[in-house]
PDB file of C-alpha atoms and ligand atoms in Angstrom:
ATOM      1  CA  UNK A   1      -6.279  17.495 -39.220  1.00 37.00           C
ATOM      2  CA  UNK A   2      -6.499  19.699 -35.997  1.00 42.00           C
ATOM      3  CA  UNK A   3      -8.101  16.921 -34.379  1.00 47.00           C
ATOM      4  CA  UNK A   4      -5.794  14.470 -35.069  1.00 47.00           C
ATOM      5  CA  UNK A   5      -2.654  16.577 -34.137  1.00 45.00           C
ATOM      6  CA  UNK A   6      -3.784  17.448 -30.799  1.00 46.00           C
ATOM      7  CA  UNK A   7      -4.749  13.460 -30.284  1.00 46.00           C
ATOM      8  CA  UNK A   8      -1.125  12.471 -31.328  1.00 49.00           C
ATOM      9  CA  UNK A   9      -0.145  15.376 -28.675  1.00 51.00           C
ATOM     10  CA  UNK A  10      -1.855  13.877 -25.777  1.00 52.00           C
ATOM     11  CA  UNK A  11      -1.018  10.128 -26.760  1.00 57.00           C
ATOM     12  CA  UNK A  12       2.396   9.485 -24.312  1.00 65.00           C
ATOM     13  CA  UNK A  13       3.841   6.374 -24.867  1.00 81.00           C
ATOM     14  CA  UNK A  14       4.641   4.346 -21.650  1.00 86.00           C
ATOM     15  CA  UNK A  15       6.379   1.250 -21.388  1.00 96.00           C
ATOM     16  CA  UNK A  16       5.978  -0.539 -18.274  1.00 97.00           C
ATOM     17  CA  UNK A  17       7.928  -3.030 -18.498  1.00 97.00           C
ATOM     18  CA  UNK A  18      10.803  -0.637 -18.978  1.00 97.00           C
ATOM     19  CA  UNK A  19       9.871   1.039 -16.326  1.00 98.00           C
ATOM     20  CA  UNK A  20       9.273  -1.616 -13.502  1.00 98.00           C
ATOM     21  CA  UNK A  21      12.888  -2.796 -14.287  1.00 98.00           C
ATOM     22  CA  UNK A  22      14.155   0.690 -13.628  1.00 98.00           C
ATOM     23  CA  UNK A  23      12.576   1.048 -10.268  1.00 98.00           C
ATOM     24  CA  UNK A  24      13.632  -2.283  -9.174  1.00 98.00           C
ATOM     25  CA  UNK A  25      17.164  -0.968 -10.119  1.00 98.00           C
ATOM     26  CA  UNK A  26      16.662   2.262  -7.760  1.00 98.00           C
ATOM     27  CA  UNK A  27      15.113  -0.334  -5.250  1.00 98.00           C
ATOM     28  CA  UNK A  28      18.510  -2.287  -5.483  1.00 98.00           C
ATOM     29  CA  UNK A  29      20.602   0.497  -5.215  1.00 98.00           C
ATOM     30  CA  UNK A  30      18.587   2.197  -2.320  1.00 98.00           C
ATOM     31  CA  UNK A  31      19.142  -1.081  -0.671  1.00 98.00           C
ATOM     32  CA  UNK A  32      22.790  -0.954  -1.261  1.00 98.00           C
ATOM     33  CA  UNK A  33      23.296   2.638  -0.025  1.00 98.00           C
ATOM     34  CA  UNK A  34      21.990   1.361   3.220  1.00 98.00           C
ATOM     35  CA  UNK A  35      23.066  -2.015   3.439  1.00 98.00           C
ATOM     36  CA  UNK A  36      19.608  -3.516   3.253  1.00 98.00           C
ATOM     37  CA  UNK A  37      18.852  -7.205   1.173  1.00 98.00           C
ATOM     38  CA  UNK A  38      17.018  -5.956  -1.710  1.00 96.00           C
ATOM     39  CA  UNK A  39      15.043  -9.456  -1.553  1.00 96.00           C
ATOM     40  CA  UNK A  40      13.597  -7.346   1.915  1.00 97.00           C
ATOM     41  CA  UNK A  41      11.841  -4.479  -0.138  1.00 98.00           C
ATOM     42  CA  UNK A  42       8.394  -5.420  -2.057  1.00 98.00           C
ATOM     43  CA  UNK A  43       7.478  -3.583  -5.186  1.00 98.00           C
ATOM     44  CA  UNK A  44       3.997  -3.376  -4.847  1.00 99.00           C
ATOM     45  CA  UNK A  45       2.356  -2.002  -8.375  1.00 98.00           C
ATOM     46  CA  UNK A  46      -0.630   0.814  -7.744  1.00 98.00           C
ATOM     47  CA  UNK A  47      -3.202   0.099 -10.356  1.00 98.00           C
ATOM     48  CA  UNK A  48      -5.678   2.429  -9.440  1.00 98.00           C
ATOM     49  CA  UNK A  49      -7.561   3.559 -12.804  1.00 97.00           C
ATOM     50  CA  UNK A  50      -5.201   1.773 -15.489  1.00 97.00           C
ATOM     51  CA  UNK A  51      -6.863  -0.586 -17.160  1.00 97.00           C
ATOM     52  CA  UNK A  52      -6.319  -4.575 -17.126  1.00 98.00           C
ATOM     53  CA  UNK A  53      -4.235  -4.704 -19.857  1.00 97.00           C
ATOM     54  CA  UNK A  54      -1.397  -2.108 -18.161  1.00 97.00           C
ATOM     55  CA  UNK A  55      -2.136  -4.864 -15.154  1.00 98.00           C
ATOM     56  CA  UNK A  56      -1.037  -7.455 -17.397  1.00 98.00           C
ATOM     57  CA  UNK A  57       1.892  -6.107 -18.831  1.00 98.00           C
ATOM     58  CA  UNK A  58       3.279  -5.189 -14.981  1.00 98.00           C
ATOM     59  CA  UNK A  59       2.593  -8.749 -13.928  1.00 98.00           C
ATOM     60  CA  UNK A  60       4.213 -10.287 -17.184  1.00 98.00           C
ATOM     61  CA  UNK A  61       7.412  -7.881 -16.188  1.00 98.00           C
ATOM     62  CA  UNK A  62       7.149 -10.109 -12.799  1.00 98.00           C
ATOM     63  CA  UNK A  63       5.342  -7.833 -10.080  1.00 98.00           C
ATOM     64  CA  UNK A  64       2.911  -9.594  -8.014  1.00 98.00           C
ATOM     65  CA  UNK A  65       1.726  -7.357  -5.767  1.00 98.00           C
ATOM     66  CA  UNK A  66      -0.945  -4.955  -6.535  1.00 98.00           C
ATOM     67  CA  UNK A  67      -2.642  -2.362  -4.829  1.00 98.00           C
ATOM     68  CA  UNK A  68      -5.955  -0.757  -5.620  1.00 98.00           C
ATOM     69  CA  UNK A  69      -7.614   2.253  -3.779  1.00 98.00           C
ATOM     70  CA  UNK A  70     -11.759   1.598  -4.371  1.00 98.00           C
ATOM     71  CA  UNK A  71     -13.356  -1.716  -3.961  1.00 98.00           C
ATOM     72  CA  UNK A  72     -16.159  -0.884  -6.328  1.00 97.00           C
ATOM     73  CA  UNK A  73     -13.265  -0.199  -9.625  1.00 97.00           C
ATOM     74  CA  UNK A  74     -11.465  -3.113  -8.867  1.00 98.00           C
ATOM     75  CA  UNK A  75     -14.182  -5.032  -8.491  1.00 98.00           C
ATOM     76  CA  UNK A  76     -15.205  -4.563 -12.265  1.00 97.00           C
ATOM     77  CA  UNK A  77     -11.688  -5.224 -13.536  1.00 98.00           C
ATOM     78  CA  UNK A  78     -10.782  -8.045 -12.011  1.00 97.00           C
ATOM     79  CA  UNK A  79     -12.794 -10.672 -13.998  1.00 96.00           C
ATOM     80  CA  UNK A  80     -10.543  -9.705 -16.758  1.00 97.00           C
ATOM     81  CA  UNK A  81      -7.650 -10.594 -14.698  1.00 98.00           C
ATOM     82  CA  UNK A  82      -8.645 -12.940 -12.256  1.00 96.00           C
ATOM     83  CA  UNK A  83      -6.516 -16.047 -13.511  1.00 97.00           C
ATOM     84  CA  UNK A  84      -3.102 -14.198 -12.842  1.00 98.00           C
ATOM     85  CA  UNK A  85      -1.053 -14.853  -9.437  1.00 98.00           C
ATOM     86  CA  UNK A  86      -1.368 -11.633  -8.027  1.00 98.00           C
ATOM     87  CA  UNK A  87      -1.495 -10.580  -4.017  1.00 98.00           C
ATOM     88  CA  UNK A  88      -4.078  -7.307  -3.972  1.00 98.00           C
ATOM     89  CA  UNK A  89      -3.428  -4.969  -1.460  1.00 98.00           C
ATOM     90  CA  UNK A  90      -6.522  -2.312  -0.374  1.00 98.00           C
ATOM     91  CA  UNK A  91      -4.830   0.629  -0.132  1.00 98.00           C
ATOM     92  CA  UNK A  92      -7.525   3.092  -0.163  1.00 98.00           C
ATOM     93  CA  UNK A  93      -9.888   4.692   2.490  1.00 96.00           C
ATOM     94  CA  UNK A  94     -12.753   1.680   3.693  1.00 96.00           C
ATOM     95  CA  UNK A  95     -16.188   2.523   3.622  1.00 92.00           C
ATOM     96  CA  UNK A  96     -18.051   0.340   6.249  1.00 90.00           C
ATOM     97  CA  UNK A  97     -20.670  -0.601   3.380  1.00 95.00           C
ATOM     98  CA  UNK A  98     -17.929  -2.042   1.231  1.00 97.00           C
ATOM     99  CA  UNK A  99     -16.128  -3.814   3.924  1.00 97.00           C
ATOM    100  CA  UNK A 100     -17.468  -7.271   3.005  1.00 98.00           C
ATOM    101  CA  UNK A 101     -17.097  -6.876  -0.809  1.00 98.00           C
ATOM    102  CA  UNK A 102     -13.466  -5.603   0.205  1.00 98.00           C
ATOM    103  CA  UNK A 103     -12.785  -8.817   2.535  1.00 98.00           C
ATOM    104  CA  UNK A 104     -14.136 -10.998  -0.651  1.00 98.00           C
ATOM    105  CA  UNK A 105     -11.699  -9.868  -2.989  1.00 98.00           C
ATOM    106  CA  UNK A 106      -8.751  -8.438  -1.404  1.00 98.00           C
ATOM    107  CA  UNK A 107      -5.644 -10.477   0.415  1.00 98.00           C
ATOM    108  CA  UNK A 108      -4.814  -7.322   2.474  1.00 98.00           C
ATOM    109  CA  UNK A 109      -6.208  -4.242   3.348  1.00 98.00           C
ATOM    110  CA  UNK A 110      -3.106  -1.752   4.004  1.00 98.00           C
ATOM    111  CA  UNK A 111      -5.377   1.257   5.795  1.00 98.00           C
ATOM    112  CA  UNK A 112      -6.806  -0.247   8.337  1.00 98.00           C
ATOM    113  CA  UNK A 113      -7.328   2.941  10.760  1.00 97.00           C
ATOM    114  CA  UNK A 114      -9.847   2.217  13.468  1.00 96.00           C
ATOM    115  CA  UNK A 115     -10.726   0.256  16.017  1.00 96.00           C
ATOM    116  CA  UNK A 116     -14.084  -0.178  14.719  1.00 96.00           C
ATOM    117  CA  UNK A 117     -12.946  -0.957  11.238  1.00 97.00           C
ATOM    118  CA  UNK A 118     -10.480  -3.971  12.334  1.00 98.00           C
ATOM    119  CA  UNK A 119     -13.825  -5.495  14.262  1.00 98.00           C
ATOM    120  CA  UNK A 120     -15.896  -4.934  11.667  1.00 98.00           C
ATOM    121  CA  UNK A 121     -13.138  -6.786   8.769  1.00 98.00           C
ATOM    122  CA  UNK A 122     -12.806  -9.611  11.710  1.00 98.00           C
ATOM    123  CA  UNK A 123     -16.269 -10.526  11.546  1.00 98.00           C
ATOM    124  CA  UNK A 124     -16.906 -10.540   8.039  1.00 98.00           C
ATOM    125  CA  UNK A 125     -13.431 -12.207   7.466  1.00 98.00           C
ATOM    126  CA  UNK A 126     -14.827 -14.912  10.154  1.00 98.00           C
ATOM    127  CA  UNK A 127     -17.914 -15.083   8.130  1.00 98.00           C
ATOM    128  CA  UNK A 128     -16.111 -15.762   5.022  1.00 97.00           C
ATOM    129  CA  UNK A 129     -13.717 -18.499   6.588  1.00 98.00           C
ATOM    130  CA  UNK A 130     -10.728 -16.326   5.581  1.00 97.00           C
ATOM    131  CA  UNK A 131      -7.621 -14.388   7.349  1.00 97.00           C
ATOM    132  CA  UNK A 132      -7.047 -11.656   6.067  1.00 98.00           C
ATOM    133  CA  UNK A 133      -3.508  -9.820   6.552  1.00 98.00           C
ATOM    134  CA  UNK A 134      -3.889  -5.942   7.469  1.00 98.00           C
ATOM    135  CA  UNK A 135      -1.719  -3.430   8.127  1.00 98.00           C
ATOM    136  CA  UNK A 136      -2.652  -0.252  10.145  1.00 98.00           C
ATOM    137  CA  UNK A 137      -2.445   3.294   8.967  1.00 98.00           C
ATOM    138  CA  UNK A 138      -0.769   5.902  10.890  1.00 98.00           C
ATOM    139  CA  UNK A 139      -1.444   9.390   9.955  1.00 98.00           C
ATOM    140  CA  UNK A 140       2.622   9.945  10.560  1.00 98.00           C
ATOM    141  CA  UNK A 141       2.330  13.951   9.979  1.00 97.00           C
ATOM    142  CA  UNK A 142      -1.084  14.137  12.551  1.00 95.00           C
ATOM    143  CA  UNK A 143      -2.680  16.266   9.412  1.00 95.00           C
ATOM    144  CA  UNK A 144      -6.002  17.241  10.003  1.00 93.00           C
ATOM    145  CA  UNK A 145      -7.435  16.236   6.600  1.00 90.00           C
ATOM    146  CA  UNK A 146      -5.869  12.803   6.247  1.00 94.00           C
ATOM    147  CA  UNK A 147      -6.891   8.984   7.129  1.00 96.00           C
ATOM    148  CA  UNK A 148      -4.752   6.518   9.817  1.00 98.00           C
ATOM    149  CA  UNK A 149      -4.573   6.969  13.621  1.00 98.00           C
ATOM    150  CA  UNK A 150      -2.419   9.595  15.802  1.00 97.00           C
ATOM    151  CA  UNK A 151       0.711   7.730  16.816  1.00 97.00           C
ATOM    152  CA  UNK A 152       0.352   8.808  20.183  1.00 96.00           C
ATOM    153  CA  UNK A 153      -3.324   7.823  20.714  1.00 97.00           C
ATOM    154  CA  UNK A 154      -4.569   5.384  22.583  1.00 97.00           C
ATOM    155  CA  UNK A 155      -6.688   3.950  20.045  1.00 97.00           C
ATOM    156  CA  UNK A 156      -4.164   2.309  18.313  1.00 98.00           C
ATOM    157  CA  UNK A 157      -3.024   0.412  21.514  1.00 98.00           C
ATOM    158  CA  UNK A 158      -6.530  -0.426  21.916  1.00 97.00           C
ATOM    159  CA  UNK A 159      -6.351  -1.707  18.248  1.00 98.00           C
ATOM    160  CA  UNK A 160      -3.154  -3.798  19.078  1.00 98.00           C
ATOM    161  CA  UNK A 161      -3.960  -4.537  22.474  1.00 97.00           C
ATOM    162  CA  UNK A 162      -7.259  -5.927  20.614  1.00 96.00           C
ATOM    163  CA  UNK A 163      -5.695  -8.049  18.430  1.00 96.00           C
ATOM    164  CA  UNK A 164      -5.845 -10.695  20.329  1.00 96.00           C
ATOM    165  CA  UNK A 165      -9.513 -11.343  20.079  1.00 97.00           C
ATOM    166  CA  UNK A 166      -9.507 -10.648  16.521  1.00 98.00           C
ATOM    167  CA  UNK A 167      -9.257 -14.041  14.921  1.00 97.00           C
ATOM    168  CA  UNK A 168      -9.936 -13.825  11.242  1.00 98.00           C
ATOM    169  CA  UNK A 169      -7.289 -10.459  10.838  1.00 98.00           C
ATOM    170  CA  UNK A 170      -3.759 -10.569  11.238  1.00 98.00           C
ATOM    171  CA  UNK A 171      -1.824  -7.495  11.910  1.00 98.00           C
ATOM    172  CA  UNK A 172       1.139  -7.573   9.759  1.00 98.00           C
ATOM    173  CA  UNK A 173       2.823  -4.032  10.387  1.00 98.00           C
ATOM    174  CA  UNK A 174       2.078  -0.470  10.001  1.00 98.00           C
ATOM    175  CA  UNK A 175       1.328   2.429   6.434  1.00 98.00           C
ATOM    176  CA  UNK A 176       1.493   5.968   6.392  1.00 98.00           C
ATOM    177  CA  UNK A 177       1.285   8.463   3.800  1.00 98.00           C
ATOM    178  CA  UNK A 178       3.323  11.569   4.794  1.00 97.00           C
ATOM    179  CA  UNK A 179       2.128  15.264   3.887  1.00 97.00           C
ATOM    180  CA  UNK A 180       2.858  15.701   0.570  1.00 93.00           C
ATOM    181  CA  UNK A 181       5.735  17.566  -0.577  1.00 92.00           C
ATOM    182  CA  UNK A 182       7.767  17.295  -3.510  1.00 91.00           C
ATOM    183  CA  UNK A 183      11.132  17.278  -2.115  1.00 97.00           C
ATOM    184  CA  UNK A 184      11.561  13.758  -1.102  1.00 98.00           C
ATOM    185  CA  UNK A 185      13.989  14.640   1.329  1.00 98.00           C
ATOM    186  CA  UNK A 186      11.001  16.179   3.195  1.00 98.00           C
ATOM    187  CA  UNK A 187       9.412  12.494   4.015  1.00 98.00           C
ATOM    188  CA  UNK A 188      12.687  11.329   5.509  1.00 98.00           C
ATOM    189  CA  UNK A 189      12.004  12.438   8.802  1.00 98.00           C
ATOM    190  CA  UNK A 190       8.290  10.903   8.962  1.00 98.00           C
ATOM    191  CA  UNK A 191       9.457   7.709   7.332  1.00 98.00           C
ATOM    192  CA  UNK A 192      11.707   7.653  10.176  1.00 98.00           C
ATOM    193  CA  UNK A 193       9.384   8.523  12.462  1.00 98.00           C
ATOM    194  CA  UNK A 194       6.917   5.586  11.527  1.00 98.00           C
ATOM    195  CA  UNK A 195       9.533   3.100  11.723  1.00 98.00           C
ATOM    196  CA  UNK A 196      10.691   4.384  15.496  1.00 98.00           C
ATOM    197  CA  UNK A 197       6.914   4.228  16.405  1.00 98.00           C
ATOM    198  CA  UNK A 198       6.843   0.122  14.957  1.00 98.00           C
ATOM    199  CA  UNK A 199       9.862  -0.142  17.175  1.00 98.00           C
ATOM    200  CA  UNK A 200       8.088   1.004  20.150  1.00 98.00           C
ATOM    201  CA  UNK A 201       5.397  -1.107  19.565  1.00 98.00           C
ATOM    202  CA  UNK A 202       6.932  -3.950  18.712  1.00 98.00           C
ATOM    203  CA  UNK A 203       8.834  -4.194  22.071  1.00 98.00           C
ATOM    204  CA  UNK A 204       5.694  -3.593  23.533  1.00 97.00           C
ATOM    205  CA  UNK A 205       4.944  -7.162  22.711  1.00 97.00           C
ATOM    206  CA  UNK A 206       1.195  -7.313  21.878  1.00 98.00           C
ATOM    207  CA  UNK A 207      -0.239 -11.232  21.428  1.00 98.00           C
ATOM    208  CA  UNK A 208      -0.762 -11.748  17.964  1.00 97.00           C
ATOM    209  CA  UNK A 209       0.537  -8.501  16.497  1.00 98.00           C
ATOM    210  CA  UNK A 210       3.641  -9.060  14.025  1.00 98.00           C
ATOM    211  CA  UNK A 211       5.003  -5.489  13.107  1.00 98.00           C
ATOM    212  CA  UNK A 212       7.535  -6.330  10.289  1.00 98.00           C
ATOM    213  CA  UNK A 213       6.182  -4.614   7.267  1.00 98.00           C
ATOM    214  CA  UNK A 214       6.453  -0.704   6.432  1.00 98.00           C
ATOM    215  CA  UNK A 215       4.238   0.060   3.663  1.00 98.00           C
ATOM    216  CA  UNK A 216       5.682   3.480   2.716  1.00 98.00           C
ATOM    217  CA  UNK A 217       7.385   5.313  -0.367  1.00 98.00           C
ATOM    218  CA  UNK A 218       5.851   6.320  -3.159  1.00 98.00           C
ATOM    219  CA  UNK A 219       6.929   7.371  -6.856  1.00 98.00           C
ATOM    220  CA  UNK A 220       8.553  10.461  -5.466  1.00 97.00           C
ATOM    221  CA  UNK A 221      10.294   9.193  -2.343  1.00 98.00           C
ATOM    222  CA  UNK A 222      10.493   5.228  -2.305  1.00 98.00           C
ATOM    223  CA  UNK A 223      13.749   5.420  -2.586  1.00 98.00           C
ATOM    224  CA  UNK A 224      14.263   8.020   0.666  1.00 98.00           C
ATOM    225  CA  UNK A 225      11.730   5.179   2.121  1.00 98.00           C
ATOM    226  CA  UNK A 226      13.719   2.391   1.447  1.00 98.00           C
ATOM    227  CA  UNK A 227      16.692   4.286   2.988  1.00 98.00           C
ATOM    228  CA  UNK A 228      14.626   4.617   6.109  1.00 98.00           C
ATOM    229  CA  UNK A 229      13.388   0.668   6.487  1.00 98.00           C
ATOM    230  CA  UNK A 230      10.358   0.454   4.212  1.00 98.00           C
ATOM    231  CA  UNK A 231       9.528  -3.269   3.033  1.00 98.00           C
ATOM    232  CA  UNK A 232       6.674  -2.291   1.209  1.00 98.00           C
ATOM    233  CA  UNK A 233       6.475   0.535  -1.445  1.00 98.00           C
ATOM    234  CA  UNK A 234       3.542   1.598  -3.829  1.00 98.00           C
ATOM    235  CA  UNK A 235       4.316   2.834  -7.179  1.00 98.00           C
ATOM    236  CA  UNK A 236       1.728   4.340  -9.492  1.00 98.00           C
ATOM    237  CA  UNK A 237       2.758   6.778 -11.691  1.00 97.00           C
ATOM    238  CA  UNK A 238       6.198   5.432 -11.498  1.00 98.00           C
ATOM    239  CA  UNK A 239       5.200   2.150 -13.757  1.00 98.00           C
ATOM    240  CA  UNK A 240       2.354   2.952 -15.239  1.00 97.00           C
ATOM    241  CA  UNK A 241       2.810   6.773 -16.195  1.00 95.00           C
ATOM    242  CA  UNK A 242       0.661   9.638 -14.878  1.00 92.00           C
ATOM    243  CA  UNK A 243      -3.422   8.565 -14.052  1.00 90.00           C
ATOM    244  CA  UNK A 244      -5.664  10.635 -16.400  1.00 79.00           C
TER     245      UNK A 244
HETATM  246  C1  PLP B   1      -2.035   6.468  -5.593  1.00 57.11           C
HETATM  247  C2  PLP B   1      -1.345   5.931  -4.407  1.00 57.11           C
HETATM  248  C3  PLP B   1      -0.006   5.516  -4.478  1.00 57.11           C
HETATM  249  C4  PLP B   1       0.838   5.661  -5.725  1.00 57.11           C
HETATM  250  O1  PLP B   1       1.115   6.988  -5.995  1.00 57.11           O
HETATM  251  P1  PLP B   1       2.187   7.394  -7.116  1.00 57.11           P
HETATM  252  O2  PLP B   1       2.606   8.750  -6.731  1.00 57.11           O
HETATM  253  O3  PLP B   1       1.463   7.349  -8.420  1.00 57.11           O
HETATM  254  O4  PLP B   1       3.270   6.401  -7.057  1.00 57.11           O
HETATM  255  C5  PLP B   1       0.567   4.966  -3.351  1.00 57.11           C
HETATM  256  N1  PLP B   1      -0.126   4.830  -2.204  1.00 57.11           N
HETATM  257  C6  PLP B   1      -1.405   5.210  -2.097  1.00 57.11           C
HETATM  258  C7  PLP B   1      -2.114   5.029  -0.805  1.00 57.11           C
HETATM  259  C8  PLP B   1      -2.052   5.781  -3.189  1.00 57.11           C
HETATM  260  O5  PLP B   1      -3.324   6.175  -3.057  1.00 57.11           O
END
């Protein structure tokens, strides 16, 4: 009897359908608030540890765009799911020895954060006779602990400035993930701050570089994000209820 109480305690029911149309309606209004085309803003679905069948029911609510943070997990789910239309995103940190598993499976890889990295995905992409769309991660607060490149530092023009002579990748735009906080007021300023930075670099004209997408926003401050210019933004817990 004890048992069973506390299992009916823990036991939340989530309904993600219900819950992807609800943050497409903040989407739409976020959009509205600052005059934006709501057709401009991607809903991309993070299904990092939910199993296939929450994956299913998100996709059969229409999102298309999913993004996973480890290479090795979603590469034992998605032979359950490998028949739906889906665009996979890598949004999680790269290890070099799972690059190639991570250009065989993935359509993007969102964190993209070194110099070295983008050569190393450009070979293997080469090797696989792919392209595969990336987008560079910019450690927007410069904290010490976290992934993506300084926006000041030269690296990144290097990256850019490299892109050129990186065939198989093509640089689609720019991530961050600001210090986390849970006023989403307080990632206003370095949503902002990413998107002045894209401007700057896009009128710095690199060959080959396209700089339209923002990946940023998450549960907690998409909508602050899609006030600021984000085309891109990652809901988890949002759609699929909190990760156990
Ligand atoms: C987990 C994760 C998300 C989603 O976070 P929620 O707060 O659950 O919406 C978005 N982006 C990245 C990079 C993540 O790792």
């Amino acid at each position: 009897m004890k048992r069973l109480s506390s299992a009916v305690v823990t036991i939340a029911f989530v309904d993600i359908r219900d819950n992807v149309v609800a943050v497409r309606e903040r989407i739409v209004a976020a959009c509205k608030r600052a005059e934006r085309s709501s057709g401009d803003v991607q809903l991309m679905a993070v299904s990092k540890t939910q199993p296939t069948s929450a994956i299913r029911e998100a996709y059969e609510a229409g999102v298309t765009v999913f993004g996973e943070n480890r290479v090795q997990e979603f590469a034992g789910k998605l032979g359950e799911i490998a028949e739906l239309r889906i665009e996979w995103h890598l949004i999680g940190p790269l290890q070099s020895n799972k690059a190639a598993k991570a250009v065989e499976l993935f359509e993007w890889v969102d964190t993209v954060d070194s110099l070295k990295l983008a050569e190393r995905l450009n070979r293997l992409a080469g090797e696989q006779g792919k392209t595969l769309d990336v987008l560079v991660e910019i450690n927007v607060g410069a904290e010490e602990q976290k992934a993506g490149l300084h926006p000041q530092s030269q690296e990144l023009r290097d990256l850019l400035a490299g892109a050129e002579r990186l065939e198989a990748l093509q640089i689609r735009g720019l991530m961050c993930i600001p210090p986390m906080t849970d006023n989403p007021e307080e990632s206003r300023p370095y949503f902002r701050k990413l998107r002045a930075l894209r401007d700057d670099l896009a009128a710095a004209k690199f060959p080959r570089v396209e700089l339209d997408e923002l990946s940023m926003g998450m549960t907690h401050d998409f909508e602050v994000a899609v006030e600021e210019g984000s085309t891109c933004v990652r809901v988890g817990t949002g759609i699929f209820g909190a990760r156990t």
